[in-house]
Amino acid sequence: MKKLLLGLLCCVAASPAYAQQGPEPVKVTDLLKIKQIGNITLTRDGRKAAFTVLGIEPDEKNKADYKNVTQLYEIGTEAGARPRQLTAAREGASQPAWSPDGRQLAFVRTVDEKPQVFVMAANGGEGRQLTRYKHGAGSPKWSPDGRQVLFSAAIPLRELLNDSLLNAAKSLPRWPFEKPGFDKNDQLAATTAKPNADGSLAEIRAYLDKNETDKKAKVLTKLNFQDERDVSAEQSFSQFFLIDASAPEAKPVAVTNGFYRFNQAAFTPDGKHLLLSADIDSLQHPDRSLENEIYLADRDGRRPRLLLGQDNTVYSSPEVSPSGKWLAFQMSPATGVNVPELAVMPLNGTAKDIVIIPFDRSKGNLTWSDDDKYLYFTAQSNGGAPLYRANIKTRKVEKLSAADTGITSFDVARDKVVFSQTGVLNPSELLVADAGLKKVQPVGNFNDWVKTKRLSLPEKHSFVNEKGLAVEYWVMKPTGYQAGQKYPVVLEIHGGPSAMWGPGETSMWHEFQYFAAQGYGVVYSNPRGSGGYGQDFLRANVLDWGTGPSSDVLTALDKTVAEGWADPAKLTVTGGSYAGYLVAWIISHDQRFKAACSQRGVYDLATFFGEGNAWRLVPNYFGGYPWEPAVRQVLTRESPISYVDKITTPYILFHGDNDRRTGFVQSEMMYRSLKVLGRPVEYVRHPGGTHELTRSGDNRQRIDQMLRTFEFFERYINTKGEVN
């Protein structure tokens, strides 16, 4: 018996460190099983947490399709507590917010295609609809006395102009609307003229205006005329409102006003004031004004006082400490490529009192500890997104969670931290811990199905490039790897270009594991220009989107091939957005790949400037605009379309029909150019798809894109030994 036990222990010890040895491979349809935890919020006493779970369900309208549904859950923070589902309606629920006494929970649910705020008892039951606002309602927050709920709504300009409550004086924007020939915005004023195509000039204008209202024409006068899905002439303004939390027929009361965008509002702890984050500029059109300020107003929104604001500076993420003494925030230049600075100051102080907390990473989700001693936050760093806390007195930052995981949501109250985490062994799990994360307890079983899967575990490596920058990369062997055999490899590249990948990044968990299960090695890296490595690294691809970053990702591949198991004759490459650009750049300068895939890419930077809503990347990274001769020369040099005649690699291109972030004309240019040249190219368009298709889009289209990429690679790699 002892010999048998010893033999078993030896077998366990000999298990390869590159894989979790479950009985089942990861399948493409496992994408539909992943549940994502988020929106964690604790009661003030730290005894209970509410959170959301995003899952994928069959669509009752079409059984072949799938829909995303978010529901609310709660869990106690005591030992042994288990999660409990609070909502189950098919409309779902999101954005939970506890009342100060922890007895009620506000949340958001869609009603008649508009989000509205609901309130339910903490122990569950049917939610009561609190708002019925015609513009919708979101981001609920309770007043400190629990009597009112603060919420936000986006008000279209046309309706704001005519709203008798929000604009009783029938005011017009003071900033220039930029309609040629109307220097004083007179065209926005109310008119008594009736629409008449054959009438007076005023009646013709009324007729044309009605055509716009009836969606017969889009008249563009604003700078940012593309949203995520379409070309849009609409202009809207986020405003905040208060509503009584208990009166059945309560009406919302506006606490912000004007033709400005308010992006954040919160009560001070004593309930006497509102902290506002907004860009209030009466001289510039909102599309041109890039700054953001922080204001302190009375509880009803009146008498706003500027706390922080100056030219070419963005002040953001304001959070008041529980005592009301301190204000935490971030600040950065309004233009360029930057890592925002974390800072604190007395709430009753001025800019002269600002204290910087040095930490050269992009930070998010600022949250105070109850005693004002610590400021918690998350930050992408070196392939993970750990939870950190800064000691306000010493300005020292402490990393609390593992470097190779990612904290996707968290909250802190009393001596408790509840957080959701992504990692190699679980795409999303819920954990309860003490304030210093010394004792951490996983709770719930939302993704326990992963335990039965064979997973490839990434191995971390690094090298120093010619600029002296340390570049990190990860290698995942096929889950069925056997020493002595050769395997195909897919080089995966991230977008941004300021994104960051690693074991603590959630969006690629399934794709990486799927390719590993199909017998591919997976290599991914964070080339120069990636986030998660500080400002100097972030700026290292300014004026150099192609040559430098491609050198970094190809060096990672070269070093992987040098390990001996990767087959240099069976290399593939794929990436989306900026990475779609970089794939095109690579295959126009390098012929090693058997097949390549670009998704929603940028291929001609001058065209991207016009057709993408992310157009400011052009001046931020290349220092100017396409009509400037020196800049035009750089844009031509850095555009893959300039080298399209050098592309001979079999190539599949993807784009969503409604992707307005990068625009889709460039992919049409790339495809047509390659067809004219007679090169092996295939072009896939996804109807209704936006730039977010692979992350939060139609789930059949997400599966379709992954399978089409794999199938295209197999035409040239043929890992299955099947005849085409």
JSON list of C-alpha atoms in Angstrom, two decimals, residues 37-207:
[
{"chain": "A", "resi": 37, "resn": "ILE", "atom": "CA", "xyz": [-19.22, 39.22, -11.53]},
{"chain": "A", "resi": 38, "resn": "GLY", "atom": "CA", "xyz": [-19.23, 43.00, -11.11]},
{"chain": "A", "resi": 39, "resn": "ASN", "atom": "CA", "xyz": [-20.76, 46.13, -9.53]},
{"chain": "A", "resi": 40, "resn": "ILE", "atom": "CA", "xyz": [-19.88, 45.04, -5.98]},
{"chain": "A", "resi": 41, "resn": "THR", "atom": "CA", "xyz": [-21.22, 47.31, -3.24]},
{"chain": "A", "resi": 42, "resn": "LEU", "atom": "CA", "xyz": [-21.10, 46.81, 0.54]},
{"chain": "A", "resi": 43, "resn": "THR", "atom": "CA", "xyz": [-23.50, 48.03, 3.20]},
{"chain": "A", "resi": 44, "resn": "ARG", "atom": "CA", "xyz": [-22.02, 50.66, 5.50]},
{"chain": "A", "resi": 45, "resn": "ASP", "atom": "CA", "xyz": [-21.54, 48.13, 8.30]},
{"chain": "A", "resi": 46, "resn": "GLY", "atom": "CA", "xyz": [-19.72, 45.75, 5.95]},
{"chain": "A", "resi": 47, "resn": "ARG", "atom": "CA", "xyz": [-22.07, 42.87, 6.72]},
{"chain": "A", "resi": 48, "resn": "LYS", "atom": "CA", "xyz": [-23.60, 42.39, 3.27]},
{"chain": "A", "resi": 49, "resn": "ALA", "atom": "CA", "xyz": [-22.55, 42.90, -0.32]},
{"chain": "A", "resi": 50, "resn": "ALA", "atom": "CA", "xyz": [-24.69, 43.21, -3.42]},
{"chain": "A", "resi": 51, "resn": "PHE", "atom": "CA", "xyz": [-23.25, 42.45, -6.83]},
{"chain": "A", "resi": 52, "resn": "THR", "atom": "CA", "xyz": [-24.22, 41.64, -10.39]},
{"chain": "A", "resi": 53, "resn": "VAL", "atom": "CA", "xyz": [-23.71, 38.47, -12.40]},
{"chain": "A", "resi": 54, "resn": "LEU", "atom": "CA", "xyz": [-23.68, 38.74, -16.18]},
{"chain": "A", "resi": 55, "resn": "GLY", "atom": "CA", "xyz": [-24.60, 35.49, -17.89]},
{"chain": "A", "resi": 56, "resn": "ILE", "atom": "CA", "xyz": [-25.55, 34.34, -21.37]},
{"chain": "A", "resi": 57, "resn": "GLU", "atom": "CA", "xyz": [-28.94, 32.72, -21.96]},
{"chain": "A", "resi": 58, "resn": "PRO", "atom": "CA", "xyz": [-30.87, 31.42, -24.99]},
{"chain": "A", "resi": 59, "resn": "ASP", "atom": "CA", "xyz": [-32.93, 34.17, -26.58]},
{"chain": "A", "resi": 60, "resn": "GLU", "atom": "CA", "xyz": [-36.61, 33.32, -26.21]},
{"chain": "A", "resi": 61, "resn": "LYS", "atom": "CA", "xyz": [-37.33, 35.18, -29.46]},
{"chain": "A", "resi": 62, "resn": "ASN", "atom": "CA", "xyz": [-34.88, 33.05, -31.44]},
{"chain": "A", "resi": 63, "resn": "LYS", "atom": "CA", "xyz": [-33.60, 29.80, -29.94]},
{"chain": "A", "resi": 64, "resn": "ALA", "atom": "CA", "xyz": [-30.53, 29.88, -32.20]},
{"chain": "A", "resi": 65, "resn": "ASP", "atom": "CA", "xyz": [-29.41, 33.16, -30.63]},
{"chain": "A", "resi": 66, "resn": "TYR", "atom": "CA", "xyz": [-28.20, 34.12, -27.17]},
{"chain": "A", "resi": 67, "resn": "LYS", "atom": "CA", "xyz": [-28.66, 37.21, -25.05]},
{"chain": "A", "resi": 68, "resn": "ASN", "atom": "CA", "xyz": [-26.69, 38.77, -22.21]},
{"chain": "A", "resi": 69, "resn": "VAL", "atom": "CA", "xyz": [-28.64, 39.00, -18.94]},
{"chain": "A", "resi": 70, "resn": "THR", "atom": "CA", "xyz": [-27.47, 40.69, -15.74]},
{"chain": "A", "resi": 71, "resn": "GLN", "atom": "CA", "xyz": [-29.06, 39.83, -12.37]},
{"chain": "A", "resi": 72, "resn": "LEU", "atom": "CA", "xyz": [-28.52, 40.99, -8.79]},
{"chain": "A", "resi": 73, "resn": "TYR", "atom": "CA", "xyz": [-27.15, 38.82, -5.98]},
{"chain": "A", "resi": 74, "resn": "GLU", "atom": "CA", "xyz": [-26.26, 39.43, -2.35]},
{"chain": "A", "resi": 75, "resn": "ILE", "atom": "CA", "xyz": [-23.98, 37.71, 0.15]},
{"chain": "A", "resi": 76, "resn": "GLY", "atom": "CA", "xyz": [-23.17, 38.12, 3.81]},
{"chain": "A", "resi": 77, "resn": "THR", "atom": "CA", "xyz": [-19.54, 38.67, 4.71]},
{"chain": "A", "resi": 78, "resn": "GLU", "atom": "CA", "xyz": [-19.54, 36.28, 7.66]},
{"chain": "A", "resi": 79, "resn": "ALA", "atom": "CA", "xyz": [-17.73, 32.95, 7.37]},
{"chain": "A", "resi": 80, "resn": "GLY", "atom": "CA", "xyz": [-19.69, 30.30, 5.49]},
{"chain": "A", "resi": 81, "resn": "ALA", "atom": "CA", "xyz": [-22.13, 32.70, 3.81]},
{"chain": "A", "resi": 82, "resn": "ARG", "atom": "CA", "xyz": [-23.37, 31.74, 0.35]},
{"chain": "A", "resi": 83, "resn": "PRO", "atom": "CA", "xyz": [-24.58, 34.03, -2.46]},
{"chain": "A", "resi": 84, "resn": "ARG", "atom": "CA", "xyz": [-28.32, 34.49, -2.94]},
{"chain": "A", "resi": 85, "resn": "GLN", "atom": "CA", "xyz": [-30.00, 35.64, -6.14]},
{"chain": "A", "resi": 86, "resn": "LEU", "atom": "CA", "xyz": [-32.23, 38.69, -5.65]},
{"chain": "A", "resi": 87, "resn": "THR", "atom": "CA", "xyz": [-33.68, 39.29, -9.13]},
{"chain": "A", "resi": 88, "resn": "ALA", "atom": "CA", "xyz": [-34.78, 36.97, -11.91]},
{"chain": "A", "resi": 89, "resn": "ALA", "atom": "CA", "xyz": [-36.91, 39.06, -14.28]},
{"chain": "A", "resi": 90, "resn": "ARG", "atom": "CA", "xyz": [-35.98, 38.64, -17.92]},
{"chain": "A", "resi": 91, "resn": "GLU", "atom": "CA", "xyz": [-35.27, 42.39, -18.14]},
{"chain": "A", "resi": 92, "resn": "GLY", "atom": "CA", "xyz": [-32.42, 41.83, -15.69]},
{"chain": "A", "resi": 93, "resn": "ALA", "atom": "CA", "xyz": [-31.08, 44.33, -13.15]},
{"chain": "A", "resi": 94, "resn": "SER", "atom": "CA", "xyz": [-27.87, 46.31, -12.68]},
{"chain": "A", "resi": 95, "resn": "GLN", "atom": "CA", "xyz": [-26.15, 49.16, -10.79]},
{"chain": "A", "resi": 96, "resn": "PRO", "atom": "CA", "xyz": [-27.04, 48.15, -7.20]},
{"chain": "A", "resi": 97, "resn": "ALA", "atom": "CA", "xyz": [-26.82, 50.78, -4.45]},
{"chain": "A", "resi": 98, "resn": "TRP", "atom": "CA", "xyz": [-27.52, 50.14, -0.75]},
{"chain": "A", "resi": 99, "resn": "SER", "atom": "CA", "xyz": [-29.52, 52.59, 1.33]},
{"chain": "A", "resi": 100, "resn": "PRO", "atom": "CA", "xyz": [-27.52, 54.02, 4.28]},
{"chain": "A", "resi": 101, "resn": "ASP", "atom": "CA", "xyz": [-29.26, 51.69, 6.76]},
{"chain": "A", "resi": 102, "resn": "GLY", "atom": "CA", "xyz": [-28.76, 48.65, 4.52]},
{"chain": "A", "resi": 103, "resn": "ARG", "atom": "CA", "xyz": [-32.49, 47.87, 4.45]},
{"chain": "A", "resi": 104, "resn": "GLN", "atom": "CA", "xyz": [-33.16, 48.78, 0.82]},
{"chain": "A", "resi": 105, "resn": "LEU", "atom": "CA", "xyz": [-31.39, 48.32, -2.47]},
{"chain": "A", "resi": 106, "resn": "ALA", "atom": "CA", "xyz": [-31.76, 50.65, -5.43]},
{"chain": "A", "resi": 107, "resn": "PHE", "atom": "CA", "xyz": [-30.99, 49.26, -8.87]},
{"chain": "A", "resi": 108, "resn": "VAL", "atom": "CA", "xyz": [-31.59, 49.91, -12.58]},
{"chain": "A", "resi": 109, "resn": "ARG", "atom": "CA", "xyz": [-33.84, 47.96, -14.93]},
{"chain": "A", "resi": 110, "resn": "THR", "atom": "CA", "xyz": [-34.96, 48.66, -18.49]},
{"chain": "A", "resi": 111, "resn": "VAL", "atom": "CA", "xyz": [-38.63, 49.60, -18.95]},
{"chain": "A", "resi": 112, "resn": "ASP", "atom": "CA", "xyz": [-39.98, 50.42, -22.42]},
{"chain": "A", "resi": 113, "resn": "GLU", "atom": "CA", "xyz": [-36.41, 50.62, -23.73]},
{"chain": "A", "resi": 114, "resn": "LYS", "atom": "CA", "xyz": [-35.41, 53.20, -21.09]},
{"chain": "A", "resi": 115, "resn": "PRO", "atom": "CA", "xyz": [-33.37, 52.50, -17.94]},
{"chain": "A", "resi": 116, "resn": "GLN", "atom": "CA", "xyz": [-35.28, 53.31, -14.74]},
{"chain": "A", "resi": 117, "resn": "VAL", "atom": "CA", "xyz": [-34.42, 53.17, -11.04]},
{"chain": "A", "resi": 118, "resn": "PHE", "atom": "CA", "xyz": [-36.15, 50.57, -8.85]},
{"chain": "A", "resi": 119, "resn": "VAL", "atom": "CA", "xyz": [-36.03, 49.99, -5.09]},
{"chain": "A", "resi": 120, "resn": "MET", "atom": "CA", "xyz": [-36.40, 46.65, -3.33]},
{"chain": "A", "resi": 121, "resn": "ALA", "atom": "CA", "xyz": [-36.20, 45.40, 0.25]},
{"chain": "A", "resi": 122, "resn": "ALA", "atom": "CA", "xyz": [-32.80, 44.06, 1.26]},
{"chain": "A", "resi": 123, "resn": "ASN", "atom": "CA", "xyz": [-34.21, 40.57, 1.80]},
{"chain": "A", "resi": 124, "resn": "GLY", "atom": "CA", "xyz": [-35.47, 40.40, -1.79]},
{"chain": "A", "resi": 125, "resn": "GLY", "atom": "CA", "xyz": [-38.95, 40.43, -3.24]},
{"chain": "A", "resi": 126, "resn": "GLU", "atom": "CA", "xyz": [-40.46, 42.44, -6.05]},
{"chain": "A", "resi": 127, "resn": "GLY", "atom": "CA", "xyz": [-38.78, 45.73, -6.82]},
{"chain": "A", "resi": 128, "resn": "ARG", "atom": "CA", "xyz": [-40.79, 48.96, -6.83]},
{"chain": "A", "resi": 129, "resn": "GLN", "atom": "CA", "xyz": [-40.27, 51.28, -9.78]},
{"chain": "A", "resi": 130, "resn": "LEU", "atom": "CA", "xyz": [-39.06, 54.59, -8.37]},
{"chain": "A", "resi": 131, "resn": "THR", "atom": "CA", "xyz": [-38.50, 56.64, -11.54]},
{"chain": "A", "resi": 132, "resn": "ARG", "atom": "CA", "xyz": [-40.59, 56.96, -14.66]},
{"chain": "A", "resi": 133, "resn": "TYR", "atom": "CA", "xyz": [-38.50, 59.66, -16.20]},
{"chain": "A", "resi": 134, "resn": "LYS", "atom": "CA", "xyz": [-38.98, 60.16, -19.92]},
{"chain": "A", "resi": 135, "resn": "HIS", "atom": "CA", "xyz": [-35.24, 60.39, -20.52]},
{"chain": "A", "resi": 136, "resn": "GLY", "atom": "CA", "xyz": [-34.41, 57.32, -18.42]},
{"chain": "A", "resi": 137, "resn": "ALA", "atom": "CA", "xyz": [-32.49, 57.12, -15.14]},
{"chain": "A", "resi": 138, "resn": "GLY", "atom": "CA", "xyz": [-29.22, 55.52, -14.07]},
{"chain": "A", "resi": 139, "resn": "SER", "atom": "CA", "xyz": [-26.33, 55.58, -11.58]},
{"chain": "A", "resi": 140, "resn": "PRO", "atom": "CA", "xyz": [-28.51, 55.72, -8.43]},
{"chain": "A", "resi": 141, "resn": "LYS", "atom": "CA", "xyz": [-26.99, 56.98, -5.16]},
{"chain": "A", "resi": 142, "resn": "TRP", "atom": "CA", "xyz": [-28.76, 57.44, -1.84]},
{"chain": "A", "resi": 143, "resn": "SER", "atom": "CA", "xyz": [-28.64, 60.64, 0.17]},
{"chain": "A", "resi": 144, "resn": "PRO", "atom": "CA", "xyz": [-26.90, 60.12, 3.55]},
{"chain": "A", "resi": 145, "resn": "ASP", "atom": "CA", "xyz": [-30.25, 60.39, 5.36]},
{"chain": "A", "resi": 146, "resn": "GLY", "atom": "CA", "xyz": [-31.81, 57.73, 3.11]},
{"chain": "A", "resi": 147, "resn": "ARG", "atom": "CA", "xyz": [-34.71, 59.95, 2.06]},
{"chain": "A", "resi": 148, "resn": "GLN", "atom": "CA", "xyz": [-33.73, 60.67, -1.54]},
{"chain": "A", "resi": 149, "resn": "VAL", "atom": "CA", "xyz": [-32.03, 59.01, -4.48]},
{"chain": "A", "resi": 150, "resn": "LEU", "atom": "CA", "xyz": [-29.69, 60.85, -6.82]},
{"chain": "A", "resi": 151, "resn": "PHE", "atom": "CA", "xyz": [-29.68, 59.67, -10.44]},
{"chain": "A", "resi": 152, "resn": "SER", "atom": "CA", "xyz": [-28.42, 60.72, -13.86]},
{"chain": "A", "resi": 153, "resn": "ALA", "atom": "CA", "xyz": [-30.11, 61.08, -17.23]},
{"chain": "A", "resi": 154, "resn": "ALA", "atom": "CA", "xyz": [-28.93, 62.03, -20.71]},
{"chain": "A", "resi": 155, "resn": "ILE", "atom": "CA", "xyz": [-31.03, 64.90, -22.14]},
{"chain": "A", "resi": 156, "resn": "PRO", "atom": "CA", "xyz": [-30.97, 65.49, -25.92]},
{"chain": "A", "resi": 157, "resn": "LEU", "atom": "CA", "xyz": [-30.26, 69.09, -26.90]},
{"chain": "A", "resi": 158, "resn": "ARG", "atom": "CA", "xyz": [-33.50, 69.45, -28.85]},
{"chain": "A", "resi": 159, "resn": "GLU", "atom": "CA", "xyz": [-35.56, 68.42, -25.82]},
{"chain": "A", "resi": 160, "resn": "LEU", "atom": "CA", "xyz": [-33.48, 70.45, -23.38]},
{"chain": "A", "resi": 161, "resn": "LEU", "atom": "CA", "xyz": [-34.12, 73.58, -25.43]},
{"chain": "A", "resi": 162, "resn": "ASN", "atom": "CA", "xyz": [-37.89, 73.12, -25.13]},
{"chain": "A", "resi": 163, "resn": "ASP", "atom": "CA", "xyz": [-38.22, 71.59, -21.65]},
{"chain": "A", "resi": 164, "resn": "SER", "atom": "CA", "xyz": [-40.36, 73.88, -19.49]},
{"chain": "A", "resi": 165, "resn": "LEU", "atom": "CA", "xyz": [-38.79, 72.59, -16.26]},
{"chain": "A", "resi": 166, "resn": "LEU", "atom": "CA", "xyz": [-35.15, 72.10, -17.20]},
{"chain": "A", "resi": 167, "resn": "ASN", "atom": "CA", "xyz": [-35.00, 75.23, -19.35]},
{"chain": "A", "resi": 168, "resn": "ALA", "atom": "CA", "xyz": [-37.85, 77.42, -18.14]},
{"chain": "A", "resi": 169, "resn": "ALA", "atom": "CA", "xyz": [-36.16, 80.59, -19.41]},
{"chain": "A", "resi": 170, "resn": "LYS", "atom": "CA", "xyz": [-35.84, 79.09, -22.92]},
{"chain": "A", "resi": 171, "resn": "SER", "atom": "CA", "xyz": [-32.13, 79.84, -22.82]},
{"chain": "A", "resi": 172, "resn": "LEU", "atom": "CA", "xyz": [-29.76, 79.00, -25.64]},
{"chain": "A", "resi": 173, "resn": "PRO", "atom": "CA", "xyz": [-26.23, 77.61, -25.30]},
{"chain": "A", "resi": 174, "resn": "ARG", "atom": "CA", "xyz": [-23.69, 80.34, -24.72]},
{"chain": "A", "resi": 175, "resn": "TRP", "atom": "CA", "xyz": [-20.99, 78.38, -26.48]},
{"chain": "A", "resi": 176, "resn": "PRO", "atom": "CA", "xyz": [-21.00, 78.50, -30.31]},
{"chain": "A", "resi": 177, "resn": "PHE", "atom": "CA", "xyz": [-23.14, 75.79, -31.90]},
{"chain": "A", "resi": 178, "resn": "GLU", "atom": "CA", "xyz": [-20.97, 76.12, -35.02]},
{"chain": "A", "resi": 179, "resn": "LYS", "atom": "CA", "xyz": [-23.76, 76.20, -37.59]},
{"chain": "A", "resi": 180, "resn": "PRO", "atom": "CA", "xyz": [-22.38, 78.35, -40.43]},
{"chain": "A", "resi": 181, "resn": "GLY", "atom": "CA", "xyz": [-24.11, 81.70, -40.78]},
{"chain": "A", "resi": 182, "resn": "PHE", "atom": "CA", "xyz": [-25.60, 81.67, -37.25]},
{"chain": "A", "resi": 183, "resn": "ASP", "atom": "CA", "xyz": [-23.00, 83.24, -34.98]},
{"chain": "A", "resi": 184, "resn": "LYS", "atom": "CA", "xyz": [-25.43, 83.77, -32.07]},
{"chain": "A", "resi": 185, "resn": "ASN", "atom": "CA", "xyz": [-27.17, 80.36, -32.17]},
{"chain": "A", "resi": 186, "resn": "ASP", "atom": "CA", "xyz": [-30.37, 82.05, -33.36]},
{"chain": "A", "resi": 187, "resn": "GLN", "atom": "CA", "xyz": [-31.38, 78.94, -35.31]},
{"chain": "A", "resi": 188, "resn": "LEU", "atom": "CA", "xyz": [-31.93, 77.13, -31.98]},
{"chain": "A", "resi": 189, "resn": "ALA", "atom": "CA", "xyz": [-34.54, 79.61, -30.75]},
{"chain": "A", "resi": 190, "resn": "ALA", "atom": "CA", "xyz": [-38.20, 78.59, -30.72]},
{"chain": "A", "resi": 191, "resn": "THR", "atom": "CA", "xyz": [-40.17, 79.64, -33.79]},
{"chain": "A", "resi": 192, "resn": "THR", "atom": "CA", "xyz": [-43.85, 79.98, -34.65]},
{"chain": "A", "resi": 193, "resn": "ALA", "atom": "CA", "xyz": [-43.23, 79.30, -38.33]},
{"chain": "A", "resi": 194, "resn": "LYS", "atom": "CA", "xyz": [-45.02, 76.26, -39.74]},
{"chain": "A", "resi": 195, "resn": "PRO", "atom": "CA", "xyz": [-43.21, 73.81, -42.02]},
{"chain": "A", "resi": 196, "resn": "ASN", "atom": "CA", "xyz": [-43.79, 74.72, -45.65]},
{"chain": "A", "resi": 197, "resn": "ALA", "atom": "CA", "xyz": [-41.48, 73.69, -48.48]},
{"chain": "A", "resi": 198, "resn": "ASP", "atom": "CA", "xyz": [-42.86, 76.48, -50.69]},
{"chain": "A", "resi": 199, "resn": "GLY", "atom": "CA", "xyz": [-43.17, 79.13, -48.00]},
{"chain": "A", "resi": 200, "resn": "SER", "atom": "CA", "xyz": [-41.05, 81.90, -46.57]},
{"chain": "A", "resi": 201, "resn": "LEU", "atom": "CA", "xyz": [-37.44, 81.37, -45.51]},
{"chain": "A", "resi": 202, "resn": "ALA", "atom": "CA", "xyz": [-38.61, 80.84, -41.91]},
{"chain": "A", "resi": 203, "resn": "GLU", "atom": "CA", "xyz": [-41.16, 78.25, -43.09]},
{"chain": "A", "resi": 204, "resn": "ILE", "atom": "CA", "xyz": [-38.55, 76.52, -45.27]},
{"chain": "A", "resi": 205, "resn": "ARG", "atom": "CA", "xyz": [-36.28, 76.31, -42.24]},
{"chain": "A", "resi": 206, "resn": "ALA", "atom": "CA", "xyz": [-39.14, 74.86, -40.19]},
{"chain": "A", "resi": 207, "resn": "TYR", "atom": "CA", "xyz": [-39.73, 72.32, -42.98]}
]
